[in-house]
Each structure stands twice: as structure tokens, then as C-alpha cells.
Amino acid sequence: MFTFLVIEETISLVFPATIMVTFCAVLLLLSNLLVFGIDQYNQKKSREFTEMQLMLQKEADTAEYYEMLLSQYENQNILIHDLKKHLQSIELLNEKGKNEKITAYIQSLMNGSDLKETSRICDDAMLNAILGRYQRQCKEKGIDFHADIRSNAFVHLHQNDLTSLFCNLLDNAVEAAEHIPDSFIELTAQKKEPLPFVVLVLINSCRIMPKCDPDGYPISNKPDKTRHGFGIKSIRKVVKQYQGDMQMYYDTDSATFHTIITLKQ
């Protein structure tokens, strides 16, 4: 544009040429703006695609992990079903006086992965496996964990959505409550009869008020923003998919963070 202006100032052009130079300058400016706009749009779509891929990968990995836990739970039921046969085998060894083999047999059953304790927190097998994992994490970290999930509260959720919602919520809650004396996590969920909604309430200890975006949702304080900060986005995606609503706020008096989610059944 500056070059065209200098040309018009230094060289006497006839009227049609002046119009042509002006038209070319404006066209060049519009072309640059168009290219810039397309480039910004492509960068935005590329970032959104990368974020979506990361969220999908995380959800797929987590779902696979809990499928493994469900398999372990099924193996426990099989072992209980076969307990009579194991007792019969022990009885035969006892009749033959093979005490060492009896001891080894019992030890092999007791040390097997199928006899590891599985907590019964709710009636949904997948959700029970998820909550059981976080219950063990909280016990290891000294966090008091309590969950009250009413019967059939989340039967309408797909397993991937169930995994994504609760894992991201509890990941954030455990991270916030860690290293706080007498910290706790309380999770409740129940249907709001006769309304077709499920209300989920999560309250966890939190030392300081987290930074929030303009919509009021917490922002990740981790330095690598390309690898973190997708948890809230994933939760919001599930909430939107089930025509729900989510509210988050920090209570300074009790130093707790509150999350209230409603999902349409």
C-alpha cells in the first residue's frame, strides 16, 4: 500500500491508471486479510483437533483400564462359583496326608489376583470399579473418601461418558485435596423425582481458590498447557451431550470446592 502511494505521489498518472492502482492496492489488502483469516481459522481448527484427539485418547485408555478391572471382578465370581471344587481337591489331599501340598494349594488361592478385595460402592459395575480405584488412591494419600450413589442413577450414560465424567472430576478433586490435613472428598448422586434429571454433587477440600476462565470454570495451573487443562473441557462435553448444566464455586469459609452437575435422563 505504501509503495502504491509513493508511485501515485511521484509519478503523474492519468485518471484510469490512478483508479487501477488504487483498485490493486485495495485488492492486495483484502487478499492479505483473507489469507490471514484463513490461516487463523486453520490454526484454531488444528488446536481443536489436537485437543479432541488427546481427550479421546485419554478416555479410551481409561475405559480400557476399567474394562480390565471388570474382568478381574468377573474372575472373582468364577472363583467363588468354583470354591466347592477347590474344597473337594483340598479334602482329597487331606485324606492322603499331604499337608505341604494343602498349604501350597491354599496359599496359591489366597495370593491369586482373583481374591483381591473389591469394594461395593454402587450397583453399576463400571462406576463401582472407577470409584473403587479412587477410594484406594485416597486411602493411600490420607484423604477421607465418601460416595453415595443411588441405585440406577447413571444407567442412561454410555460407559465412555461415565468414565470420562467421573475420572476427570475425581482426578481434579484428588489433586486439589492432596497434601491437605484432614482433607476429604464427598460424592453424591441421585435422581430428582419426578423430574427426569440426575443431580451429582462433588465437594472436596481445596487449599486456595483456583483461577477461573470467563465462564467461571477452573484453569489448569500446570505449566504445559498443551498436555493439561482438558479435564474440564471433557466434563463440559459430557454435560452438554446429556443436555445438562454444571456449576462450580469455591467456599472460602470451609476451604472447599463445589461442583454441581445435572444430567437429563
JSON list of C-alpha atoms in Angstrom, two decimals, residues 1-14 17-19 21-22 25:
[
{"chain": "A", "resi": 1, "resn": "MET", "atom": "CA", "xyz": [0.00, 0.00, 0.00]},
{"chain": "A", "resi": 2, "resn": "PHE", "atom": "CA", "xyz": [2.86, 2.39, 0.85]},
{"chain": "A", "resi": 3, "resn": "THR", "atom": "CA", "xyz": [4.56, 1.57, -2.46]},
{"chain": "A", "resi": 4, "resn": "PHE", "atom": "CA", "xyz": [1.43, 2.34, -4.45]},
{"chain": "A", "resi": 5, "resn": "LEU", "atom": "CA", "xyz": [1.01, 5.59, -2.52]},
{"chain": "A", "resi": 6, "resn": "VAL", "atom": "CA", "xyz": [4.59, 6.65, -3.34]},
{"chain": "A", "resi": 7, "resn": "ILE", "atom": "CA", "xyz": [4.04, 5.82, -7.00]},
{"chain": "A", "resi": 8, "resn": "GLU", "atom": "CA", "xyz": [0.93, 7.99, -7.12]},
{"chain": "A", "resi": 9, "resn": "GLU", "atom": "CA", "xyz": [2.76, 10.86, -5.39]},
{"chain": "A", "resi": 10, "resn": "THR", "atom": "CA", "xyz": [5.93, 10.76, -7.52]},
{"chain": "A", "resi": 11, "resn": "ILE", "atom": "CA", "xyz": [4.56, 9.82, -10.92]},
{"chain": "A", "resi": 12, "resn": "SER", "atom": "CA", "xyz": [1.84, 11.65, -12.73]},
{"chain": "A", "resi": 13, "resn": "LEU", "atom": "CA", "xyz": [-0.71, 9.07, -13.80]},
{"chain": "A", "resi": 14, "resn": "VAL", "atom": "CA", "xyz": [-3.72, 9.56, -15.95]},
{"chain": "A", "resi": 17, "resn": "ALA", "atom": "CA", "xyz": [-4.31, 4.42, -14.22]},
{"chain": "A", "resi": 18, "resn": "THR", "atom": "CA", "xyz": [-4.87, 6.04, -10.81]},
{"chain": "A", "resi": 19, "resn": "ILE", "atom": "CA", "xyz": [-8.13, 4.14, -10.39]},
{"chain": "A", "resi": 21, "resn": "VAL", "atom": "CA", "xyz": [-3.52, 1.43, -8.95]},
{"chain": "A", "resi": 22, "resn": "THR", "atom": "CA", "xyz": [-5.98, 2.20, -6.14]},
{"chain": "A", "resi": 25, "resn": "ALA", "atom": "CA", "xyz": [-3.88, -1.71, -3.62]}
]
